Short mmCIF file of C-alpha atoms in Angstrom, two decimals:
data_model
loop_
_atom_site.label_atom_id
_atom_site.label_comp_id
_atom_site.label_asym_id
_atom_site.label_seq_id
_atom_site.Cartn_x
_atom_site.Cartn_y
_atom_site.Cartn_z
CA MET A 108 24.16 -137.10 -55.42
CA LEU A 109 22.53 -134.37 -53.34
CA ALA A 110 21.54 -131.54 -55.66
CA LYS A 111 22.31 -127.88 -55.10
CA ARG A 112 18.98 -126.12 -54.70
CA ILE A 113 17.61 -123.16 -56.64
CA ILE A 114 15.04 -121.19 -54.68
CA PRO A 115 12.93 -118.34 -56.07
CA CYS A 116 11.75 -115.93 -53.38
CA LEU A 117 8.37 -114.19 -53.54
CA ASP A 118 7.54 -111.12 -51.48
CA VAL A 119 3.88 -111.01 -50.56
CA CYS A 120 1.88 -108.04 -49.25
CA ASP A 121 -1.81 -108.36 -48.38
CA GLY A 122 -1.98 -111.62 -50.31
CA ARG A 123 -0.41 -110.35 -53.55
CA THR A 124 3.07 -110.80 -54.98
CA VAL A 125 4.63 -107.36 -54.80
CA THR A 126 7.89 -107.87 -56.64
CA ALA A 127 7.28 -106.73 -60.18
CA VAL A 128 7.06 -109.69 -62.54
CA ARG A 129 7.79 -109.53 -66.22
CA PHE A 130 6.27 -112.80 -67.45
CA VAL A 131 4.16 -111.92 -70.41
CA ASP A 132 2.28 -115.17 -70.64
CA LEU A 133 1.26 -115.45 -67.02
CA ARG A 134 -2.33 -114.30 -66.69
CA ASN A 135 -2.42 -113.59 -63.01
CA VAL A 136 1.06 -112.40 -62.18
CA GLY A 137 -0.09 -110.98 -58.89
CA ASP A 138 -1.24 -114.31 -57.47
CA PRO A 139 1.60 -115.81 -55.43
CA VAL A 140 0.13 -119.31 -55.76
CA GLU A 141 0.09 -119.18 -59.56
CA LEU A 142 3.57 -117.69 -59.70
CA GLY A 143 4.90 -120.35 -57.30
CA ALA A 144 3.24 -123.11 -59.32
CA ARG A 145 4.89 -121.71 -62.43
CA TYR A 146 8.32 -121.80 -60.79
CA ALA A 147 7.70 -125.33 -59.51
CA GLU A 148 6.83 -126.50 -63.04
CA GLN A 149 10.00 -124.85 -64.34
CA GLY A 150 12.13 -126.85 -61.91
CA ALA A 151 12.48 -124.69 -58.80
CA ASP A 152 13.65 -126.93 -55.95
CA GLU A 153 11.94 -124.98 -53.20
CA LEU A 154 10.02 -121.75 -52.80
CA VAL A 155 10.30 -119.03 -50.18
CA TYR A 156 7.35 -116.73 -49.47
CA LEU A 157 8.05 -113.65 -47.37
CA ASP A 158 5.14 -111.73 -45.88
CA ILE A 159 5.89 -108.02 -45.88
CA SER A 160 2.38 -106.99 -44.81
CA ALA A 161 2.48 -104.45 -42.02
CA THR A 162 -1.04 -104.99 -40.72
CA PHE A 163 -2.85 -107.66 -38.71
CA GLU A 164 -5.31 -108.08 -41.59
CA GLY A 165 -2.44 -108.56 -44.03
CA ARG A 166 -0.90 -111.27 -41.85
CA ARG A 167 -4.22 -113.10 -41.59
CA THR A 168 -4.50 -113.03 -45.37
CA PHE A 169 -0.99 -114.52 -45.54
CA THR A 170 -2.01 -117.49 -43.37
CA SER A 171 -4.89 -118.34 -45.70
CA LEU A 172 -2.52 -117.89 -48.63
CA VAL A 173 -0.17 -120.47 -47.07
CA SER A 174 -3.06 -122.97 -47.02
CA ARG A 175 -3.68 -122.36 -50.71
CA ILE A 176 0.03 -122.80 -51.48
CA ALA A 177 0.07 -126.10 -49.56
CA ALA A 178 -2.90 -127.35 -51.57
CA ARG A 179 -1.35 -126.48 -54.91
CA ILE A 180 2.44 -126.77 -54.69
CA ASP A 181 4.11 -130.21 -54.66
CA ILE A 182 7.62 -129.10 -53.67
CA PRO A 183 8.77 -127.85 -50.25
CA PHE A 184 8.13 -124.24 -49.35
CA THR A 185 9.31 -121.94 -46.60
CA VAL A 186 7.45 -118.95 -45.22
CA GLY A 187 8.70 -116.00 -43.25
CA GLY A 188 8.24 -112.39 -42.37
CA GLY A 189 7.16 -111.14 -38.98
CA ILE A 190 7.28 -114.51 -37.19
CA ALA A 191 7.77 -113.49 -33.56
CA SER A 192 6.39 -116.34 -31.45
CA ILE A 193 5.97 -120.08 -31.29
CA ASP A 194 2.25 -119.50 -31.92
CA ASP A 195 3.04 -117.72 -35.20
CA ALA A 196 5.21 -120.69 -36.22
CA GLY A 197 2.55 -123.23 -35.23
CA ARG A 198 -0.15 -121.36 -37.15
CA LEU A 199 1.96 -121.49 -40.33
CA LEU A 200 2.82 -125.18 -39.81
CA ASP A 201 -0.89 -125.95 -39.46
CA ALA A 202 -1.52 -123.99 -42.65
CA GLY A 203 0.92 -126.33 -44.44
CA ALA A 204 4.33 -124.64 -44.47
CA ASP A 205 7.31 -127.02 -44.59
CA LYS A 206 9.68 -124.55 -42.92
CA ILE A 207 9.59 -121.09 -41.41
CA THR A 208 12.27 -118.41 -41.25
CA VAL A 209 12.90 -116.27 -38.20
CA ASN A 210 15.06 -113.18 -38.39
CA SER A 211 14.69 -110.04 -36.24
CA ALA A 212 12.62 -111.79 -33.56
CA ALA A 213 15.34 -114.43 -33.08
CA VAL A 214 17.99 -111.73 -32.66
CA ARG A 215 15.81 -110.05 -30.04
CA ASP A 216 14.92 -113.34 -28.33
CA PRO A 217 17.28 -116.18 -29.33
CA ALA A 218 15.34 -118.66 -27.16
CA LEU A 219 12.63 -118.50 -29.82
CA ILE A 220 14.85 -120.76 -31.98
CA ASP A 221 15.11 -123.36 -29.18
CA ALA A 222 11.37 -123.24 -28.57
CA ILE A 223 10.35 -123.73 -32.20
CA ALA A 224 13.01 -126.41 -32.86
CA ALA A 225 12.04 -128.34 -29.72
CA LYS A 226 8.37 -128.34 -30.62
CA TYR A 227 8.48 -128.82 -34.39
CA GLY A 228 12.01 -130.08 -35.15
CA SER A 229 15.14 -128.41 -36.50
CA GLN A 230 14.15 -129.17 -40.08
CA PHE A 231 11.31 -126.66 -39.63
CA VAL A 232 13.51 -123.75 -38.50
CA VAL A 233 15.49 -121.61 -40.91
CA VAL A 234 17.33 -118.71 -39.30
CA ALA A 235 17.60 -115.82 -41.73
CA ILE A 236 20.48 -113.41 -41.16
CA ASP A 237 20.96 -110.04 -42.84
CA ALA A 238 24.58 -108.97 -42.44
CA ARG A 239 26.66 -105.95 -43.32
CA GLN A 240 30.43 -105.49 -43.26
CA ILE A 241 31.51 -102.64 -40.97
CA ASP A 242 35.25 -101.93 -40.61
CA GLY A 243 36.09 -105.45 -41.77
CA VAL A 244 33.65 -107.16 -39.39
CA TRP A 245 30.45 -108.83 -40.58
CA ARG A 246 27.70 -107.52 -38.30
CA VAL A 247 24.11 -108.72 -37.99
CA THR A 248 21.36 -106.27 -38.90
CA THR A 249 17.60 -106.45 -38.32
CA HIS A 250 14.47 -104.87 -39.75
CA GLY A 251 15.50 -105.44 -43.33
CA GLY A 252 19.03 -104.17 -42.80
CA ARG A 253 17.98 -100.86 -41.29
CA ARG A 254 19.13 -101.59 -37.73
CA LEU A 255 22.70 -102.57 -36.97
CA THR A 256 23.16 -104.86 -33.96
CA GLU A 257 26.25 -105.62 -31.88
CA ARG A 258 26.16 -109.28 -32.95
CA GLU A 259 28.94 -110.64 -35.14
CA LEU A 260 27.80 -112.88 -38.00
CA PHE A 261 29.86 -116.03 -37.31
CA ALA A 262 29.11 -116.00 -33.59
CA TRP A 263 25.40 -115.49 -34.19
CA SER A 264 25.11 -118.16 -36.88
CA ARG A 265 26.94 -120.65 -34.62
CA GLU A 266 24.59 -119.79 -31.76
CA ALA A 267 21.58 -120.18 -34.06
CA TRP A 268 22.80 -123.67 -35.05
CA GLU A 269 23.45 -124.65 -31.42
CA ARG A 270 19.96 -123.51 -30.50
CA GLY A 271 18.43 -125.74 -33.16
CA ALA A 272 18.40 -123.94 -36.52
CA GLY A 273 18.21 -126.49 -39.34
CA GLU A 274 19.46 -124.12 -41.99
CA ILE A 275 20.94 -120.61 -42.30
CA LEU A 276 19.69 -118.19 -44.94
CA LEU A 277 22.33 -115.49 -45.22
CA THR A 278 21.91 -112.22 -47.10
CA SER A 279 24.71 -109.71 -47.46
CA MET A 280 22.99 -106.34 -47.29
CA ASP A 281 26.08 -104.88 -48.96
CA HIS A 282 25.38 -107.00 -52.04
CA ASP A 283 21.58 -107.33 -51.99
CA GLY A 284 20.03 -105.61 -54.98
CA THR A 285 23.37 -104.78 -56.62
CA ARG A 286 23.35 -107.71 -59.06
CA ASN A 287 27.13 -107.73 -58.73
CA GLY A 288 27.38 -111.23 -57.29
CA TYR A 289 27.61 -112.83 -53.87
CA PRO A 290 30.46 -112.44 -51.35
CA CYS A 291 31.72 -115.98 -52.00
CA ASP A 292 34.53 -115.97 -49.42
CA LEU A 293 32.01 -115.14 -46.73
CA PHE A 294 29.73 -118.00 -47.75
CA ALA A 295 32.63 -120.45 -48.00
CA GLN A 296 33.80 -119.58 -44.49
CA LEU A 297 30.32 -119.96 -43.06
CA SER A 298 29.68 -123.23 -44.87
CA GLN A 299 32.93 -124.73 -43.56
CA ARG A 300 32.21 -123.64 -39.99
CA LEU A 301 28.66 -124.97 -39.72
CA PRO A 302 27.35 -128.53 -40.22
CA ILE A 303 23.96 -127.34 -41.51
CA PRO A 304 22.99 -126.16 -45.00
CA ILE A 305 23.68 -122.56 -46.00
CA VAL A 306 21.36 -120.75 -48.40
CA ALA A 307 22.98 -117.83 -50.22
CA SER A 308 20.86 -114.77 -50.90
CA GLY A 309 21.36 -111.29 -52.24
CA GLY A 310 23.37 -110.09 -55.19
CA ALA A 311 22.70 -112.52 -58.02
CA GLY A 312 22.82 -110.81 -61.38
CA SER A 313 23.94 -113.61 -63.67
CA VAL A 314 24.25 -117.35 -64.03
CA GLU A 315 27.99 -117.03 -63.31
CA HIS A 316 27.26 -115.50 -59.91
CA ILE A 317 25.08 -118.44 -58.96
CA VAL A 318 27.64 -120.97 -60.24
CA GLU A 319 30.31 -119.22 -58.20
CA VAL A 320 28.42 -119.18 -54.90
CA LEU A 321 27.47 -122.86 -55.26
CA THR A 322 31.07 -123.91 -56.04
CA ARG A 323 33.69 -121.57 -54.59
CA GLY A 324 31.16 -120.20 -52.07
CA ARG A 325 30.24 -123.78 -51.00
CA ALA A 326 26.60 -122.77 -50.50
CA ASP A 327 24.02 -125.56 -50.53
CA ALA A 328 21.36 -123.46 -52.22
CA ALA A 329 20.95 -120.13 -53.97
CA LEU A 330 17.95 -117.91 -53.41
CA ALA A 331 17.04 -115.09 -55.76
CA ALA A 332 14.04 -112.95 -56.54
CA SER A 333 14.26 -110.28 -59.19
CA ILE A 334 16.40 -112.18 -61.71
CA PHE A 335 13.67 -114.83 -61.87
CA HIS A 336 10.70 -112.49 -61.69
CA TYR A 337 12.05 -110.32 -64.51
CA GLY A 338 12.86 -113.37 -66.59
CA ASP A 339 16.53 -112.33 -66.89
CA ILE A 340 17.39 -115.92 -66.08
CA THR A 341 14.94 -118.77 -66.46
CA ILE A 342 15.25 -121.71 -64.12
CA PRO A 343 15.63 -124.39 -66.85
CA GLU A 344 18.41 -122.40 -68.53
CA LEU A 345 20.11 -121.72 -65.19
CA LYS A 346 20.04 -125.41 -64.31
CA ARG A 347 21.40 -126.47 -67.70
CA GLN A 348 24.31 -124.08 -67.27
CA LEU A 349 24.92 -125.24 -63.70
CA GLN A 350 25.02 -128.82 -64.93
CA ALA A 351 27.45 -127.86 -67.69
CA CYS A 352 29.69 -126.40 -64.97
CA GLY A 353 29.62 -129.68 -63.05
CA VAL A 354 27.22 -128.51 -60.33
CA PRO A 355 24.78 -131.31 -59.33
CA VAL A 356 21.26 -130.08 -60.03
CA ARG A 357 17.84 -131.66 -60.39
CA LEU A 358 16.82 -131.43 -64.04
CA MET B 920 -11.27 -145.83 -49.61
CA ILE B 921 -7.73 -144.86 -48.69
CA ALA B 922 -6.94 -144.44 -45.01
CA ILE B 923 -4.17 -142.20 -43.71
CA ALA B 924 -3.20 -143.59 -40.31
CA ASP B 925 -3.38 -140.82 -37.69
CA TYR B 926 -1.31 -141.45 -34.57
CA ASP B 927 -0.82 -137.83 -33.51
CA THR B 928 2.45 -137.53 -35.38
CA GLY B 929 1.57 -134.08 -36.66
CA ASN B 930 1.60 -132.64 -40.14
CA LEU B 931 -0.59 -135.08 -42.03
CA ARG B 932 -1.44 -132.16 -44.19
CA SER B 933 1.12 -132.57 -46.97
CA VAL B 934 0.14 -136.21 -47.56
CA SER B 935 -3.55 -135.27 -47.55
CA GLU B 936 -2.96 -132.47 -50.05
CA ALA B 937 -1.00 -134.80 -52.34
CA LEU B 938 -3.87 -137.33 -52.34
CA ARG B 939 -6.33 -134.52 -53.03
CA ARG B 940 -4.20 -133.42 -56.01
CA ALA B 941 -4.22 -137.04 -57.22
CA GLY B 942 -8.02 -136.99 -57.05
CA ALA B 943 -8.14 -139.78 -54.45
CA GLU B 944 -10.78 -140.14 -51.76
CA PHE B 945 -9.34 -140.66 -48.32
CA VAL B 946 -9.97 -140.50 -44.59
CA VAL B 947 -7.57 -139.59 -41.81
CA THR B 948 -8.18 -142.04 -39.00
CA SER B 949 -6.83 -143.94 -36.02
CA ASP B 950 -9.85 -146.21 -35.93
CA ILE B 951 -8.76 -149.85 -36.23
CA GLY B 952 -11.97 -150.97 -37.96
CA THR B 953 -11.63 -148.25 -40.60
CA LEU B 954 -7.99 -149.19 -41.21
CA ARG B 955 -8.92 -152.88 -41.59
CA ARG B 956 -11.63 -152.05 -44.13
CA ALA B 957 -9.48 -149.63 -46.17
CA ASP B 958 -8.38 -150.46 -49.73
CA LYS B 959 -5.03 -148.84 -49.03
CA VAL B 960 -3.31 -147.50 -45.96
CA ILE B 961 -0.70 -144.75 -45.76
CA LEU B 962 1.45 -144.42 -42.65
CA PRO B 963 3.03 -140.97 -42.64
CA GLY B 964 5.47 -139.74 -40.05
CA VAL B 965 7.60 -136.84 -39.00
CA GLY B 966 9.59 -136.40 -35.85
CA GLU B 967 11.38 -138.84 -33.62
CA ALA B 968 11.06 -142.62 -34.10
CA SER B 969 10.92 -143.85 -30.51
CA ALA B 970 8.24 -141.31 -29.52
CA SER B 971 6.31 -142.10 -32.71
CA MET B 972 6.49 -145.84 -31.98
CA ALA B 973 5.13 -145.18 -28.49
CA ARG B 974 2.14 -143.31 -29.92
CA LEU B 975 1.53 -146.11 -32.42
CA ARG B 976 1.48 -148.61 -29.53
CA GLU B 977 -0.87 -146.45 -27.44
CA ARG B 978 -3.43 -146.75 -30.21
CA GLY B 979 -2.80 -150.46 -30.75
CA LEU B 980 -1.79 -149.81 -34.34
CA ASP B 981 1.55 -151.61 -33.97
CA THR B 982 -0.22 -155.00 -33.91
CA VAL B 983 -2.86 -154.12 -36.52
CA LEU B 984 -0.73 -152.65 -39.30
CA PRO B 985 1.47 -155.77 -39.84
CA THR B 986 -1.70 -157.90 -40.31
CA LEU B 987 -3.17 -155.76 -43.10
CA THR B 988 -3.48 -157.42 -46.50
CA CYS B 989 -4.15 -154.30 -48.60
CA PRO B 990 -1.27 -152.21 -50.04
CA VAL B 991 0.38 -150.21 -47.23
CA LEU B 992 2.80 -147.32 -47.77
CA GLY B 993 4.98 -145.89 -45.01
CA ILE B 994 6.58 -142.50 -45.55
CA CYS B 995 9.76 -141.29 -43.82
CA VAL B 996 9.36 -142.09 -40.09
CA GLY B 997 6.31 -144.14 -41.12
CA LEU B 998 8.67 -146.42 -43.08
CA GLN B 999 11.16 -146.50 -40.20
CA LEU B 1000 8.45 -147.78 -37.86
CA MET B 1001 7.85 -150.66 -40.29
CA CYS B 1002 11.49 -151.77 -39.90
CA ARG B 1003 12.88 -154.11 -37.24
CA SER B 1004 14.38 -151.42 -35.03
CA SER B 1005 15.61 -147.84 -34.97
CA ASP B 1006 18.70 -146.49 -33.25
CA GLU B 1007 16.99 -143.15 -32.68
CA GLY B 1008 16.15 -142.02 -29.16
CA GLY B 1009 18.44 -144.61 -27.55
CA GLY B 1010 17.05 -147.46 -29.64
CA VAL B 1011 13.53 -148.79 -30.10
CA ASP B 1012 11.96 -152.00 -31.41
CA CYS B 1013 9.64 -151.26 -34.32
CA MET B 1014 7.01 -153.34 -36.17
CA GLY B 1015 9.49 -155.60 -37.94
CA ILE B 1016 7.68 -155.83 -41.28
CA PHE B 1017 11.02 -155.19 -43.00
CA PRO B 1018 13.87 -157.07 -41.26
CA VAL B 1019 16.35 -154.18 -41.36
CA ARG B 1020 17.69 -151.75 -38.82
CA VAL B 1021 17.35 -147.95 -39.02
CA VAL B 1022 20.70 -146.27 -38.31
CA ARG B 1023 21.99 -142.72 -38.05
CA LEU B 1024 23.57 -141.27 -41.19
CA PRO B 1025 27.34 -140.77 -40.81
CA GLU B 1026 28.63 -137.21 -40.55
CA ALA B 1027 32.13 -138.09 -41.68
CA THR B 1028 33.48 -140.80 -43.98
CA PRO B 1029 36.79 -141.23 -45.85
CA GLU B 1030 35.10 -139.31 -48.71
CA GLY B 1031 34.51 -136.24 -46.56
CA ARG B 1032 31.97 -134.55 -44.32
CA TRP B 1033 28.23 -134.97 -44.73
CA LYS B 1034 25.75 -132.46 -43.44
CA VAL B 1035 23.08 -134.22 -41.34
CA PRO B 1036 20.11 -133.99 -41.62
CA HIS B 1037 20.27 -135.10 -45.23
CA MET B 1038 18.01 -132.40 -46.63
CA GLY B 1039 17.07 -131.62 -50.19
CA TRP B 1040 16.80 -133.41 -53.52
CA ASP B 1041 18.80 -136.59 -54.01
CA THR B 1042 18.74 -139.42 -56.52
CA ILE B 1043 17.27 -142.91 -56.21
CA GLY B 1044 18.63 -145.88 -58.12
CA GLU B 1045 18.35 -149.69 -58.52
CA LEU B 1046 14.58 -149.21 -58.74
CA ARG B 1047 12.41 -152.32 -58.42
CA THR B 1048 8.69 -153.13 -58.13
CA PRO B 1049 5.64 -151.40 -59.68
CA LEU B 1050 5.98 -148.58 -57.13
CA PHE B 1051 8.59 -147.09 -59.48
CA ALA B 1052 6.88 -147.88 -62.79
CA GLY B 1053 7.64 -145.18 -65.34
CA LEU B 1054 10.48 -143.63 -63.32
CA ASP B 1055 14.04 -143.36 -64.58
CA GLU B 1056 17.08 -144.46 -62.62
CA GLU B 1057 18.66 -141.49 -60.82
CA THR B 1058 15.38 -139.65 -60.47
CA TYR B 1059 15.50 -136.85 -57.88
CA VAL B 1060 13.24 -137.02 -54.82
CA TYR B 1061 12.99 -134.87 -51.70
CA TYR B 1062 14.56 -135.96 -48.41
CA VAL B 1063 14.61 -134.59 -44.85
CA HIS B 1064 16.04 -137.14 -42.39
CA SER B 1065 18.92 -138.01 -40.07
CA TYR B 1066 18.24 -141.77 -39.80
CA ALA B 1067 17.78 -144.29 -42.60
CA PRO B 1068 17.07 -148.01 -43.07
CA GLN B 1069 20.02 -150.22 -43.97
CA CYS B 1070 19.94 -152.20 -47.19
CA GLY B 1071 18.57 -155.74 -47.34
CA ALA B 1072 16.68 -158.23 -49.49
CA ASP B 1073 13.59 -155.96 -49.40
CA THR B 1074 15.42 -152.89 -50.67
CA ILE B 1075 13.64 -151.64 -53.80
CA ALA B 1076 15.55 -148.35 -54.25
CA VAL B 1077 18.83 -147.01 -52.92
CA THR B 1078 20.41 -143.63 -52.26
CA ASP B 1079 24.03 -142.92 -51.35
CA TYR B 1080 24.69 -140.19 -48.80
CA GLY B 1081 27.67 -140.99 -46.60
CA MET B 1082 26.43 -144.59 -46.75
CA ARG B 1083 24.21 -146.61 -49.06
CA PHE B 1084 20.73 -146.88 -47.54
CA SER B 1085 17.26 -148.10 -48.51
CA ALA B 1086 15.49 -145.22 -50.23
CA ALA B 1087 12.50 -147.57 -50.37
CA LEU B 1088 11.57 -151.02 -49.10
CA GLY B 1089 8.97 -153.46 -50.39
CA ARG B 1090 7.77 -156.85 -49.19
CA GLY B 1091 4.48 -158.36 -50.36
CA ASN B 1092 1.78 -155.73 -49.89
CA PHE B 1093 4.03 -153.50 -47.75
CA PHE B 1094 5.98 -150.56 -49.16
CA GLY B 1095 7.79 -147.62 -47.70
CA THR B 1096 9.85 -144.64 -48.82
CA GLN B 1097 12.45 -142.80 -46.77
CA PHE B 1098 11.96 -139.76 -49.00
CA HIS B 1099 8.79 -137.65 -49.25
CA PRO B 1100 6.87 -138.45 -52.45
CA GLU B 1101 4.26 -135.85 -51.43
CA LYS B 1102 6.95 -133.15 -51.74
CA SER B 1103 8.84 -134.57 -54.71
CA GLY B 1104 7.13 -132.79 -57.58
CA ALA B 1105 6.09 -134.80 -60.64
CA ALA B 1106 8.27 -137.80 -59.73
CA GLY B 1107 6.66 -138.05 -56.32
CA ALA B 1108 3.18 -137.67 -57.78
CA ARG B 1109 3.94 -140.60 -60.10
CA ILE B 1110 5.11 -142.79 -57.20
CA LEU B 1111 1.93 -142.02 -55.24
CA GLU B 1112 -0.15 -142.70 -58.34
CA ASN B 1113 1.63 -146.05 -58.78
CA PHE B 1114 0.79 -146.91 -55.17
CA LEU B 1115 -2.84 -145.82 -55.57
CA ASN B 1116 -3.13 -148.04 -58.67
CA MET B 1117 -1.95 -151.17 -56.84
CA LYS B 1118 -4.46 -153.93 -56.33
#
């Protein structure tokens, strides 16, 4: 049976993991390759690396980092952050990435999704969406949630799928960082409307939250950062509890 | 020497990295002489089957690969090209090493809806042959595909996703996996190691 996926997310700036990490026994906590390898050994199903470098030099460092990840990690990994052209996507594919995420650039220029999917296949294109609920309507935001757009979430995610997105990575900016859980009704609605996998992000604070979004929320995968980095939840323990709740997971 | 067959299918990188991690020496080549002399040949593949088959033919590999006597492993579309035919891209005749047809995965069955592509970790069962030595039934492996080979006498592993399909095929010195051992963590590394240890 197809397993629900657990995906740790690592933010990288100038080649270093920037999210604070609380592993005591990890010598080089700053090295994203070592941290990713650790998660892979613990049973992570996939990894996401987001480049938050603001400089050209930082982005070049990220590309060489992707090559090092590809050499070391034996599970699929996705990279994102600042991908604005088909050349950016191609450069990361050549460096060894299994998938890329596009976010703000796709909102600005939706044809970017078509172009990347046509050249490299839908399985390579994850469209990341940051949404916020305004007066009862889920609206798409860009630039890390700072800019509100006129786009409505369900319309945009449908368009992204029609243009060739292989997967949707949805973050509720209203829940991100709160550790109060995911908006499960939102994820369930999206999952029922689209025939592609939905990755839930933003808001996980406990095992129960992750169980809920993978069952009632019908998400195909759950992505989280701080709860893993701080060691609040370890992946083996999370997966054991998911299995105990009847969620199919890879142990 | 292990040869990875290069027919401009793109992304040979993950297979190369997996062999490097396994400590194996290999070349990436489309040269027929090199492929004939290799101890083992890996036929990777991503993308669309009919276009991939056309590129294989352009290089004359479609007539060479079926005559090899060393262990050969096809991966994903590489395996599909070793089958009799694929329904993808309006239908295409393939190399016919395995006498089965590659069909599209169903999106709806009496059991419910199935998201296609079939993407993520799924289990393999009914494991046969030394390719799966040391692996437990219902081991998880990584899949990304919309088409899959039907089951037949050469099926050496199965997965159920909307239909029962060949997760792997084996016949004589020829093997193939629909899943990606190079992305399947420790289980995948073991499968590749088993292949590399074949005589």
